[in-house]
Amino acid sequence: MADNRCYEDLLGQKFGRLIVIEYSHKDTRHKWKCQCECGNIIITKANSLKTGNTKSCGCIAKEKLIERTTTHGKS
């Protein structure tokens, strides 16, 4: 990583269930490696974190799907 950064440092910040643990790379956008509260690691764009478009590794969507499809807590 270069010493003269031209991007906002998000290291250590929390966005939803994600904690930024490392700068990943820049292709067309700056990307960050994040660890979710469930333990999964993802790489996502800085803008997605800051706008709230990415809040977890996908576990929130899975939980909502289970909640929607569970009938009376039995199936």
Coordinates of C-alpha atoms in Angstrom, one line a residue:
M1 CA 0.0 0.0 0.0
A2 CA 1.3 3.4 -0.9
D3 CA 2.1 5.9 1.9
N4 CA 0.3 8.8 0.2
R5 CA -3.3 7.7 0.3
C6 CA -5.8 9.4 -1.9
Y7 CA -8.8 7.7 -0.4
E8 CA -10.7 7.8 2.9
D9 CA -9.3 5.4 5.5
L10 CA -12.1 3.1 6.7
L11 CA -9.9 0.8 8.7
G12 CA -11.6 -0.3 12.0
Q13 CA -14.9 1.3 11.2
K14 CA -18.2 -0.6 11.5
F15 CA -20.9 -0.6 8.9
G16 CA -24.0 -2.6 9.8
R17 CA -22.6 -6.0 10.8
L18 CA -19.2 -5.4 9.0
I19 CA -16.0 -4.2 10.5
V20 CA -13.3 -3.0 8.1
I21 CA -10.1 -5.0 8.7
E22 CA -7.9 -4.3 5.8
Y23 CA -7.5 -2.3 2.5
S24 CA -7.9 -4.8 -0.2
H25 CA -7.1 -3.2 -3.6
K26 CA -8.1 -0.7 -6.2
D27 CA -9.3 -1.8 -9.6
T28 CA -11.8 0.8 -10.7
R29 CA -13.0 1.5 -7.1
H30 CA -11.3 1.2 -3.7
K31 CA -12.2 -2.0 -2.0
W32 CA -12.0 -3.1 1.6
K33 CA -11.8 -6.5 3.3
C34 CA -14.4 -6.7 6.1
Q35 CA -15.3 -9.3 8.7
C36 CA -19.0 -9.9 9.4
E37 CA -20.3 -10.5 12.9
C38 CA -21.0 -14.0 11.9
G39 CA -17.3 -14.6 11.1
N40 CA -17.4 -14.5 7.3
I41 CA -14.9 -12.3 5.4
I42 CA -16.0 -10.3 2.3
I43 CA -14.4 -7.7 0.0
T44 CA -16.6 -4.8 -0.9
K45 CA -16.5 -1.3 -2.4
A46 CA -16.0 1.6 0.0
N47 CA -19.0 3.4 -1.5
S48 CA -21.2 0.4 -0.8
L49 CA -20.2 0.5 2.9
K50 CA -20.7 4.3 3.2
T51 CA -24.1 4.3 1.5
G52 CA -25.4 1.4 3.5
N53 CA -25.9 -0.9 0.4
T54 CA -23.7 -3.5 2.0
K55 CA -24.4 -4.2 5.7
S56 CA -23.4 -7.8 6.0
C57 CA -21.9 -10.8 4.2
G58 CA -25.3 -11.8 3.1
C59 CA -26.4 -13.3 6.5
I60 CA -29.1 -10.6 7.0
A61 CA -30.8 -11.6 3.7
K62 CA -30.6 -15.3 4.7
E63 CA -32.1 -14.6 8.1
K64 CA -35.0 -12.5 6.5
L65 CA -35.7 -15.4 4.1
I66 CA -35.9 -17.9 6.9
E67 CA -38.2 -15.6 8.8
R68 CA -40.5 -15.1 5.8
T69 CA -40.7 -18.8 5.0
T70 CA -41.1 -20.1 8.5
T71 CA -44.7 -20.9 9.5
H72 CA -45.5 -20.8 13.2
G73 CA -41.9 -21.5 14.0
K74 CA -42.1 -25.2 12.9
S75 CA -41.1 -25.3 9.3

